[in-house]
Short mmCIF file of C-alpha atoms in Angstrom, two decimals:
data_model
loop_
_atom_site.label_atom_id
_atom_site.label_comp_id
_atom_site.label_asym_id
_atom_site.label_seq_id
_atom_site.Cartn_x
_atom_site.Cartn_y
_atom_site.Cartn_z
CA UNK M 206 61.39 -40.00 -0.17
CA UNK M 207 63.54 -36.47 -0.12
CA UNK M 208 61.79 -33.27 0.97
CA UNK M 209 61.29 -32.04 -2.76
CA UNK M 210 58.93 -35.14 -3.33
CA UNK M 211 57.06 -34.63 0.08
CA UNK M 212 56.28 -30.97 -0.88
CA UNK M 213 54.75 -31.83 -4.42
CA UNK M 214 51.50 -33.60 -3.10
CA UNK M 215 50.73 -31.21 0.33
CA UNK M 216 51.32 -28.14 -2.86
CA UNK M 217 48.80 -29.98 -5.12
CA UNK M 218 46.65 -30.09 -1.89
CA UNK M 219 46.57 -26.30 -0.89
CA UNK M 220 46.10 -25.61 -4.54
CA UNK M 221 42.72 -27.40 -4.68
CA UNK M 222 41.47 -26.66 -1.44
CA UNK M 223 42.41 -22.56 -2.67
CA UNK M 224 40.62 -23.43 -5.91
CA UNK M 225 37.00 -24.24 -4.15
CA UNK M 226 37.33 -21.61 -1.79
CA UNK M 227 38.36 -19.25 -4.83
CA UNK M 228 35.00 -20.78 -6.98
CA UNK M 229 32.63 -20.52 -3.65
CA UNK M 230 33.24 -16.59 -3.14
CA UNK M 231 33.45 -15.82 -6.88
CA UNK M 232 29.40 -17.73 -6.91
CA UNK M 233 28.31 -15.16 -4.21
CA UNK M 234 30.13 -12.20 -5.58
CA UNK M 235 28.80 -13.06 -9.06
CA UNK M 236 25.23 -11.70 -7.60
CA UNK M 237 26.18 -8.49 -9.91
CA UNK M 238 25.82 -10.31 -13.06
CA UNK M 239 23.13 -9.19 -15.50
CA UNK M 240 20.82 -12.35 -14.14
CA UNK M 241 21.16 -11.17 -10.70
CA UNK M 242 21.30 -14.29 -7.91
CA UNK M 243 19.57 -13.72 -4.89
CA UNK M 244 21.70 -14.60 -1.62
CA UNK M 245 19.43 -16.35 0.85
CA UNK M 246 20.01 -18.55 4.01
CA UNK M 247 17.20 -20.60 3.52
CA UNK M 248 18.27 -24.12 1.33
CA UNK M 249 16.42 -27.17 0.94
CA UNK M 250 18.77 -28.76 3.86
CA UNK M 251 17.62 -25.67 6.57
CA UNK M 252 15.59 -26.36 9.65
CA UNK M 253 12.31 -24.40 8.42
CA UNK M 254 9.43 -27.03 8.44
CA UNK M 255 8.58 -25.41 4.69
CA UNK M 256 8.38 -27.85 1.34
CA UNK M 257 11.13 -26.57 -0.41
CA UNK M 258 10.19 -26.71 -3.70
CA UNK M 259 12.25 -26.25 -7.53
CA UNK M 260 12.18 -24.03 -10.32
CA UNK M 261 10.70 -26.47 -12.29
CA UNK M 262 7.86 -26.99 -10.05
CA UNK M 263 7.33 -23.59 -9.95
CA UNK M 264 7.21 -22.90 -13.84
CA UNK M 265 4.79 -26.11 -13.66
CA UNK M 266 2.31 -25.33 -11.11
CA UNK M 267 1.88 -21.59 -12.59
CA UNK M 268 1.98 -22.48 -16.47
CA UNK M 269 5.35 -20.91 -16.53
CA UNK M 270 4.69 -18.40 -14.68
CA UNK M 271 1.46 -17.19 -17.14
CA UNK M 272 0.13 -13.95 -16.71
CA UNK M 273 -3.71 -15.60 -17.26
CA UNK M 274 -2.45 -16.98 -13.57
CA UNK M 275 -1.95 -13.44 -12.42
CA UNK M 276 -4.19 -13.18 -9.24
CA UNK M 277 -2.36 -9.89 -7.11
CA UNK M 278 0.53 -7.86 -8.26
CA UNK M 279 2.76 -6.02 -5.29
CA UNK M 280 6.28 -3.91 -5.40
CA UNK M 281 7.53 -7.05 -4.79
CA UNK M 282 6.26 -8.61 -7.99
CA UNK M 283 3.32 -10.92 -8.75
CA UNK M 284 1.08 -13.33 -7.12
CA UNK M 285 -0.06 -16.26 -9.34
CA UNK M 286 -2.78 -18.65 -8.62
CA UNK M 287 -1.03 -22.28 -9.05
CA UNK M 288 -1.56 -26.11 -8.77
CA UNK M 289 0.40 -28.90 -6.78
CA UNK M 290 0.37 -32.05 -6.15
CA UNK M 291 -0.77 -33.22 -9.34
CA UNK M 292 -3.62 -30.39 -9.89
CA UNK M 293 -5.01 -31.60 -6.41
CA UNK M 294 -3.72 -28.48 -4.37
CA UNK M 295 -4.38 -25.05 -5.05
CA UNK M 296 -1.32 -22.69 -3.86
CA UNK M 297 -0.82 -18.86 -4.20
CA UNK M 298 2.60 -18.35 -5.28
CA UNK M 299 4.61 -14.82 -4.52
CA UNK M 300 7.56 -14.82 -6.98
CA UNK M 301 10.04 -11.76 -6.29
CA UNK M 302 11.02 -9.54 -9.08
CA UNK M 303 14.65 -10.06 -9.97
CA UNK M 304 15.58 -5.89 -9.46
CA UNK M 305 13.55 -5.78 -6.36
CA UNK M 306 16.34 -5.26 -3.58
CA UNK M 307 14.17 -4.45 -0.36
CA UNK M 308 11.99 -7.30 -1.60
CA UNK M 309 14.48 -9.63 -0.41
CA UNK M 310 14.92 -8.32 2.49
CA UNK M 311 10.90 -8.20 3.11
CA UNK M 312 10.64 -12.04 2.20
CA UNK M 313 13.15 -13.18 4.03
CA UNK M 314 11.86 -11.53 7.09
CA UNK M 315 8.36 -12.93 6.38
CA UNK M 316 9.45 -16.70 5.93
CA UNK M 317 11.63 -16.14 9.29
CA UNK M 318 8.54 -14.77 10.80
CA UNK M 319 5.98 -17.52 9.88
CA UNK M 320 7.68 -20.01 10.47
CA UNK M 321 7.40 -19.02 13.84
CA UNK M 322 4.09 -18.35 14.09
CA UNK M 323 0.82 -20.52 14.11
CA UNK M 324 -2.80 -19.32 14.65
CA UNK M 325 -6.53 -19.78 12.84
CA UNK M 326 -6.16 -16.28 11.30
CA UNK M 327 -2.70 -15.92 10.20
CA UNK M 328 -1.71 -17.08 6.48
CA UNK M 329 -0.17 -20.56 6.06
CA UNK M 330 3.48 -20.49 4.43
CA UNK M 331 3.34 -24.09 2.50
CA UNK M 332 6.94 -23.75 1.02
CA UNK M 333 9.59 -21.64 -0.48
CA UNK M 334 11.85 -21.82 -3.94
CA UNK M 335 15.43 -20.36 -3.55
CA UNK M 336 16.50 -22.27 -6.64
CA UNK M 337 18.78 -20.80 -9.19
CA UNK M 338 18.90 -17.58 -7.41
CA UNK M 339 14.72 -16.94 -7.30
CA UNK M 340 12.96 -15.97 -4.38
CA UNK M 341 9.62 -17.81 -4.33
CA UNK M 342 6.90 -18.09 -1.49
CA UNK M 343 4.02 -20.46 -1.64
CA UNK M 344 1.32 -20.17 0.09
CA UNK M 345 -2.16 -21.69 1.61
CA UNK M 346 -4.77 -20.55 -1.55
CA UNK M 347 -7.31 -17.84 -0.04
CA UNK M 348 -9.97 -18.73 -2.76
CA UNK M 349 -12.33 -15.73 -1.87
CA UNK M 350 -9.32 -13.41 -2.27
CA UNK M 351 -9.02 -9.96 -0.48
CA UNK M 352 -11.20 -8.29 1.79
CA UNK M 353 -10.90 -5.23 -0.12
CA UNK M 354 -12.30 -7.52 -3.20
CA UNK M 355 -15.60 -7.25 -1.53
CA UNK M 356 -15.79 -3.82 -0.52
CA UNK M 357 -15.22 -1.01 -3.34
CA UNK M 358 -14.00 -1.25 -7.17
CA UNK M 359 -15.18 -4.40 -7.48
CA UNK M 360 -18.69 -6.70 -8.97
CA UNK M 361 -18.37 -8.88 -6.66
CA UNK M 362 -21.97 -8.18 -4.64
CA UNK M 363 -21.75 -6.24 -1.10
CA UNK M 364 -21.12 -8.51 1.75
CA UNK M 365 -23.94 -8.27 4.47
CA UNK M 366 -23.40 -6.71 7.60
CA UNK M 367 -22.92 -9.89 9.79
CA UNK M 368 -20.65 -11.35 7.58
CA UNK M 369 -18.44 -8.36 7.49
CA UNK M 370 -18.24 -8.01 11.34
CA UNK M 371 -17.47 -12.16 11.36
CA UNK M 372 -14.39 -11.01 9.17
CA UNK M 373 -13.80 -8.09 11.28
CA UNK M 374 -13.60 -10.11 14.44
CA UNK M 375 -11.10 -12.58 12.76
CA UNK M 376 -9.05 -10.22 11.51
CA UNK M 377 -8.91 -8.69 14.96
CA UNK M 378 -7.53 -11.94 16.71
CA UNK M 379 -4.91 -12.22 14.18
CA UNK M 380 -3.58 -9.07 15.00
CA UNK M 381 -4.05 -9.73 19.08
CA UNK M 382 -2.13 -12.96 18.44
CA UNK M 383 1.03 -11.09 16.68
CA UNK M 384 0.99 -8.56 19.57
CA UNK M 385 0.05 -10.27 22.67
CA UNK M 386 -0.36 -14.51 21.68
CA UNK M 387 2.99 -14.97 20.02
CA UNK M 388 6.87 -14.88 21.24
CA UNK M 389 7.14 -11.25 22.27
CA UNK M 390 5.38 -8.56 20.37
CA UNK M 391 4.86 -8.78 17.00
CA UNK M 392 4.17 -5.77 14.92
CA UNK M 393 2.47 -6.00 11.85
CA UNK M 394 3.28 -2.66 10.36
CA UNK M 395 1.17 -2.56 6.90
CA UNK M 396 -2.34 -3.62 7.82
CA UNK M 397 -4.81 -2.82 5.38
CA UNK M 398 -7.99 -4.57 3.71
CA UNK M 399 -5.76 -6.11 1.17
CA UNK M 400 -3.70 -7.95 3.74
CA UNK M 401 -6.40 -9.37 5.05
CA UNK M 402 -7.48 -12.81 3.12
CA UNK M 403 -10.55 -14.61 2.90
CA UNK M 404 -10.54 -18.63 2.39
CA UNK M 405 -13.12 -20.79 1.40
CA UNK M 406 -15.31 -20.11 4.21
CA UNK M 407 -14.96 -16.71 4.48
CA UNK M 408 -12.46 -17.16 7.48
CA UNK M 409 -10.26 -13.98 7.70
CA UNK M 410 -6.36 -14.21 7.50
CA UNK M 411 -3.71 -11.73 7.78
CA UNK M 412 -1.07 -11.70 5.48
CA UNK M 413 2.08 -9.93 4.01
CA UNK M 414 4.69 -9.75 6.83
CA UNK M 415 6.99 -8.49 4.87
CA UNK M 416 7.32 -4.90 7.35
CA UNK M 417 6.77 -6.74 10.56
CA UNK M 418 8.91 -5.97 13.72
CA UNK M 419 9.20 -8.20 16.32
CA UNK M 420 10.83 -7.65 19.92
CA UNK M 421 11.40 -9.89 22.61
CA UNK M 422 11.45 -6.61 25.09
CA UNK M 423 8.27 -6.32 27.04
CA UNK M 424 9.67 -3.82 28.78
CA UNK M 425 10.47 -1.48 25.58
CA UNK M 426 7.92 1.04 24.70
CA UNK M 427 8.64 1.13 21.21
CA UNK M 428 10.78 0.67 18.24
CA UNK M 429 12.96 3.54 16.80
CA UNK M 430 13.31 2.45 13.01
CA UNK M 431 12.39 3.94 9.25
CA UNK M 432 9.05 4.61 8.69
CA UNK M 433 7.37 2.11 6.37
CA UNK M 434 3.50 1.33 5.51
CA UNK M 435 1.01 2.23 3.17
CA UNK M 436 -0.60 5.61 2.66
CA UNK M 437 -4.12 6.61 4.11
CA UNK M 438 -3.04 3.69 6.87
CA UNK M 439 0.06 4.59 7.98
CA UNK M 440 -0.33 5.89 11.86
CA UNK M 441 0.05 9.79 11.89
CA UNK M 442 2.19 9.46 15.16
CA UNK M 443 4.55 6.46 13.92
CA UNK M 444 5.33 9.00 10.72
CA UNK M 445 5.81 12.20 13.14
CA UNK M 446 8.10 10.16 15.56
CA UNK M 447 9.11 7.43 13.83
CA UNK M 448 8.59 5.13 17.31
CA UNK M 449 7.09 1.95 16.15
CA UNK M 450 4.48 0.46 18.39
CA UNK M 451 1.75 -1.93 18.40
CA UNK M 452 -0.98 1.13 18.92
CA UNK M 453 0.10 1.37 15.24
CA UNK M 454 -1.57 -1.54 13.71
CA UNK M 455 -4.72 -0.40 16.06
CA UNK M 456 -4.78 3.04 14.16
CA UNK M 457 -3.91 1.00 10.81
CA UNK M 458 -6.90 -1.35 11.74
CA UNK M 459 -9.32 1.32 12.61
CA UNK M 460 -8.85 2.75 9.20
CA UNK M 461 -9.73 -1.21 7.36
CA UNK M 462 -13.10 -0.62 9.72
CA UNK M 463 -13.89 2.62 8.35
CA UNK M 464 -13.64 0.63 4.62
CA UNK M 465 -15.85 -1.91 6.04
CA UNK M 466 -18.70 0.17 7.04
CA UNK M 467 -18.41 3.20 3.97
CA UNK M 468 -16.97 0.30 1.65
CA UNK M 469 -14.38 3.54 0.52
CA UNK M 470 -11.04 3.41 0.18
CA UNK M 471 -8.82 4.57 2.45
CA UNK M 472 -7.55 7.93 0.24
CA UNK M 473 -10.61 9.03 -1.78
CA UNK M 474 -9.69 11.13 -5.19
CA UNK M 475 -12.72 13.57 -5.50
CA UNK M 476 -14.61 14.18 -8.77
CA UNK M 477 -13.15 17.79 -9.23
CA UNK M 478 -9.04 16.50 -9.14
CA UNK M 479 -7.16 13.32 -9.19
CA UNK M 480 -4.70 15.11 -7.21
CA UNK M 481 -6.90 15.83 -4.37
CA UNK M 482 -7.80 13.31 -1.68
CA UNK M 483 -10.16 12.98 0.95
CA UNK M 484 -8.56 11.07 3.88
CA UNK M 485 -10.79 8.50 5.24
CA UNK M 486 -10.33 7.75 8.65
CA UNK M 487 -10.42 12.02 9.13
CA UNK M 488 -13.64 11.96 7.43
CA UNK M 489 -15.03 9.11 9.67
CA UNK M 490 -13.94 10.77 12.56
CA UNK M 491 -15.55 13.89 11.87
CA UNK M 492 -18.56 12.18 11.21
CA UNK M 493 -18.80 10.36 13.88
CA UNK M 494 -18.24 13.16 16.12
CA UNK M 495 -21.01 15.43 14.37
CA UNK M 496 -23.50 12.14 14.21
CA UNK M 497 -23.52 12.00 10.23
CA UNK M 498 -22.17 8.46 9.70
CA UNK M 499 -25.50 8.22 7.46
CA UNK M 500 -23.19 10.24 5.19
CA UNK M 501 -20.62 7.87 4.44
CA UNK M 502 -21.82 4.38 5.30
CA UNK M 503 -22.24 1.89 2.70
CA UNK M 504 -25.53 1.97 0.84
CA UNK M 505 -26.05 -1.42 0.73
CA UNK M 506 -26.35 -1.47 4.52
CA UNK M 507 -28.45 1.46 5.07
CA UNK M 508 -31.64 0.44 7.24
CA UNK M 509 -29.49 -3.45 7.74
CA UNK M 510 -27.62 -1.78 10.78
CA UNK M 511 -29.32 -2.18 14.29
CA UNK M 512 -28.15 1.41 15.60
CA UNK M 513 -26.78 0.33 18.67
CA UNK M 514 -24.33 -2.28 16.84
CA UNK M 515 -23.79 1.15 14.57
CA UNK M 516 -22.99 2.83 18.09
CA UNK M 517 -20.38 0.16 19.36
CA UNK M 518 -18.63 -0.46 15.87
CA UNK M 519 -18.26 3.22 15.11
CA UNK M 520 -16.99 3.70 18.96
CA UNK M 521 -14.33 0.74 18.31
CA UNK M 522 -13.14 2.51 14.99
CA UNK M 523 -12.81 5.98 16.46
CA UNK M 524 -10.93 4.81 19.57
CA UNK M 525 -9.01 3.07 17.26
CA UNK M 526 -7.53 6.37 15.56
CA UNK M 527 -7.16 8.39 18.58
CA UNK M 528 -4.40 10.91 17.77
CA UNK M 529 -2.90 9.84 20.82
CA UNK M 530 -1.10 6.04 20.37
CA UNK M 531 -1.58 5.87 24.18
CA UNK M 532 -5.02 6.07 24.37
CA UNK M 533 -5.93 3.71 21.63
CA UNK M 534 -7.08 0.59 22.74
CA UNK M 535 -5.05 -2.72 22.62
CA UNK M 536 -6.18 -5.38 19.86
CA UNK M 537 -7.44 -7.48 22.98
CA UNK M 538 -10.24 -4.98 23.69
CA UNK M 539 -10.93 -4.20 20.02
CA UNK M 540 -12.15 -7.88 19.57
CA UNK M 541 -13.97 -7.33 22.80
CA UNK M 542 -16.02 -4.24 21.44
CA UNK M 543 -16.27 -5.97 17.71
CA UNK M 544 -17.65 -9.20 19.46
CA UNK M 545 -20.11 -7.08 21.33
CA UNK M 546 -21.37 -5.25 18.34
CA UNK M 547 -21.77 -8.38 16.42
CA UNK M 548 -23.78 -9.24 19.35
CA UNK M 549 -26.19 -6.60 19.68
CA UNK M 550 -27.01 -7.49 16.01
CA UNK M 551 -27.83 -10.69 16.41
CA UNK M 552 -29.54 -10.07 19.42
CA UNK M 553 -31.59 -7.02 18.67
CA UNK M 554 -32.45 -7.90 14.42
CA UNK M 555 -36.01 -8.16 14.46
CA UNK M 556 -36.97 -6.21 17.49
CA UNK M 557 -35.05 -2.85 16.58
CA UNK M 558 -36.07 -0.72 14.20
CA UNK M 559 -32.63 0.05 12.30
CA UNK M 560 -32.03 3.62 11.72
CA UNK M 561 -29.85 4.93 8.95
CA UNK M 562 -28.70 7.62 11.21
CA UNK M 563 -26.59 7.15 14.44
CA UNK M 564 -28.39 8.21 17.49
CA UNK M 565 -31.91 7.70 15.97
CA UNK M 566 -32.93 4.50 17.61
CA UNK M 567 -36.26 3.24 18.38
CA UNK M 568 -37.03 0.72 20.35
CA UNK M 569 -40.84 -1.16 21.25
CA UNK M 570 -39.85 -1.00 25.06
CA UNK M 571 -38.17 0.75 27.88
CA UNK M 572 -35.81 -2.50 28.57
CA UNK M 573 -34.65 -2.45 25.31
CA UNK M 574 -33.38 1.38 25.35
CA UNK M 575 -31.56 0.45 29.03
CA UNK M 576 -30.18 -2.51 26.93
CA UNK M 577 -28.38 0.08 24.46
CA UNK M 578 -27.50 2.59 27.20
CA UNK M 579 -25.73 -0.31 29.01
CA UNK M 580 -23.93 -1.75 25.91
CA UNK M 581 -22.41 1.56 25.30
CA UNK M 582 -21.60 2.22 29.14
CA UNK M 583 -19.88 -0.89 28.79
CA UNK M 584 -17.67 -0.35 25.45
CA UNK M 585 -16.80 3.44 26.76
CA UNK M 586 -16.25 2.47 30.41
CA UNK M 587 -14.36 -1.24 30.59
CA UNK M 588 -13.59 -2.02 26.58
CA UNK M 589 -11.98 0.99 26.13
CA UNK M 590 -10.40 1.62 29.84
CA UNK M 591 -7.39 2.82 27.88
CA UNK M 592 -9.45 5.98 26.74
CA UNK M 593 -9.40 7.40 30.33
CA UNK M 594 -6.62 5.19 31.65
CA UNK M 595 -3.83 5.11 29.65
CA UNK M 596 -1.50 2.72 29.86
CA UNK M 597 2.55 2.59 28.41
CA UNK M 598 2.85 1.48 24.90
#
């Protein structure tokens, strides 16, 4: 065979290998077009130990995507309530709108991070959709919905007392997990009572990781990055400095225990302007301080309280929202001080007269008033060491 002849089938052979490359980066550069296709490095084929589920699965379990299936709505897009497996499993299915840019971003940081993370009061990822372009997350069903559900602008009735410190307390360890339990320090970043999710039994679950930073640096103090979070939550230091540290879900989480107790959002629009707000955790604080909690606590719970639970959870709360990120306390001791309070309730219903003001306790004996005196000795003096010990964030 001459030379010529030798050339024609190696040319035929760079012209279809240039063709696929050609037809590979025209599919990720076509992510302009009007139906805009989302590029994602998750695919059925990846190591993530997720279902990977299609379109077509999707559009089945949720009705196609029916807004009678509607059961949260984010930046991000909707949340629909959906069936798998035949109808037998119920999933909760996070579909990302198809202009939401930092959406992608958020999702594929919070698929990276739970796949990497497993505890009691974390959501459970169950799978993922990337097909034809969509971003899709499917999730463990949290059939009692938000916490927030169950606190304000809502007729579902008021939880009791008990039950809201059980979800408290949960809450609490998922958050000491992310920053002390998992790989490195995990920081939430938007905690808030609608990120926390209540299953069948009332088990608390944080959710929406969306924000979250994580560092493998023990030794760093903080994180220098954007500020992100959610108003009437976000941590007043964090938004003056813009240093990211865990102290900042402990302000964030002081705030959901202020809703907890005054079931009150965290920004309050007054009767007199829509444009005027009353802040919360500022108004808690001042409380607090000026022993006038009977002001703001929930009505429902008025005279349900033992006062020295009152004492403990309003101490953990307060401590929580120091101004000063260093002396807040870590998660570890705010499950501490929450597990305390939920058991000077168990421990004193019955035999304490419940006050609806802080400070106004009664009690039948002298052992029962060193009882209280000790409880709070405790949760000022070894709880919160931080408070007059400071340690490095």
């Amino acid at each position: 065979m001459n030379s010529a002849g030798a050339l024609v089938p190696a040319y035929l052979c760079f012209s279809v290998l240039g063709y696929l490359v050609f037809r590979k980066r025209w599919k990720v550069k076509d992510s302009g077009s009007s139906k805009r296709r989302i590029k994602f490095t998750t695919t059925p084929g990846s190591s993530y130990p997720y279902n990977f589920f299609s379109l077509a699965e999707i559009k089945a379990a949720t009705k196609n995507f029916n807004d009678a299936f509607i059961i949260g709505a984010g930046g991000f897009g909707n949340v629909y309530k959906g069936c798998i497996d035949g109808g037998a499993t119920p999933v909760a299915i996070k579909w990302l709108k198809p202009e939401s840019s930092q959406g992608v971003h958020e999702l594929e940081t919070e698929i990276e991070m739970l796949s990497q993370l497993r505890h009691r009061h974390l959501v459970s990822l169950f799978g993922y959709c990337t097909d034809k372009g969509e971003m899709i997350l499917v999730y463990d069903y949290m059939a009692q919905g938000t916490l927030r559900d169950h606190l304000y602008h809502t007729n579902n009735p008021p939880l009791p007392w008990e039950q809201r410190l059980q979800i408290c307390i949960g809450a609490a360890r998922g958050l000491q997990y992310l920053h002390s339990g998992a790989k490195g320090t995990i920081i939430h970043r938007d905690v808030k009572s609608t990120n926390i999710l209540l299953d069948d039994k009332w088990v608390a679950k944080v959710s929406d990781f969306g924000l979250s930073k994580g560092t493998t640096n023990m030794s760093k103090t903080h994180i220098s990055t954007i500020v992100k979070g959610s108003f009437g939550y976000l941590d007043p230091e964090y938004y003056r400095r813009q240093r990211l540290t865990e102290k900042s879900d402990v302000y964030s989480f002081g705030v959901v225990l202020c809703e907890v107790l005054c079931a009150r959002p965290a920004l309050i629009h007054t009767e007199k302007t829509e444009l005027h707000q009353v802040n919360l955790a500022e108004w808690t604080k001042s409380c607090h301080q000026n022993g006038e909690l009977d002001q703001i606590i929930d009505a429902s719970l008025r005279g349900k309280i033992a006062a020295e639970c009152l004492n403990i959870f309003a101490e953990v709360a307060s401590s929580c929202m120091h101004d000063d990120g260093t002396k807040r306390p870590s998660m570890n001791d705010v499950v501490r001080g929450l597990e305390l309070a939920l058991d000077l309730q168990r421990n004193t219903e019955g035999n304490i007269k419940c006050t609806e003001k802080i400070g106004e306790t009664e009690t039948s004996s002298s052992e029962q008033s060193s009882t209280a005196n000790n409880s709070i000795v405790c949760i000022s003096g070894t709880i919160f060491s931080e408070v007059t010990n400071p340690s490095g964030r």
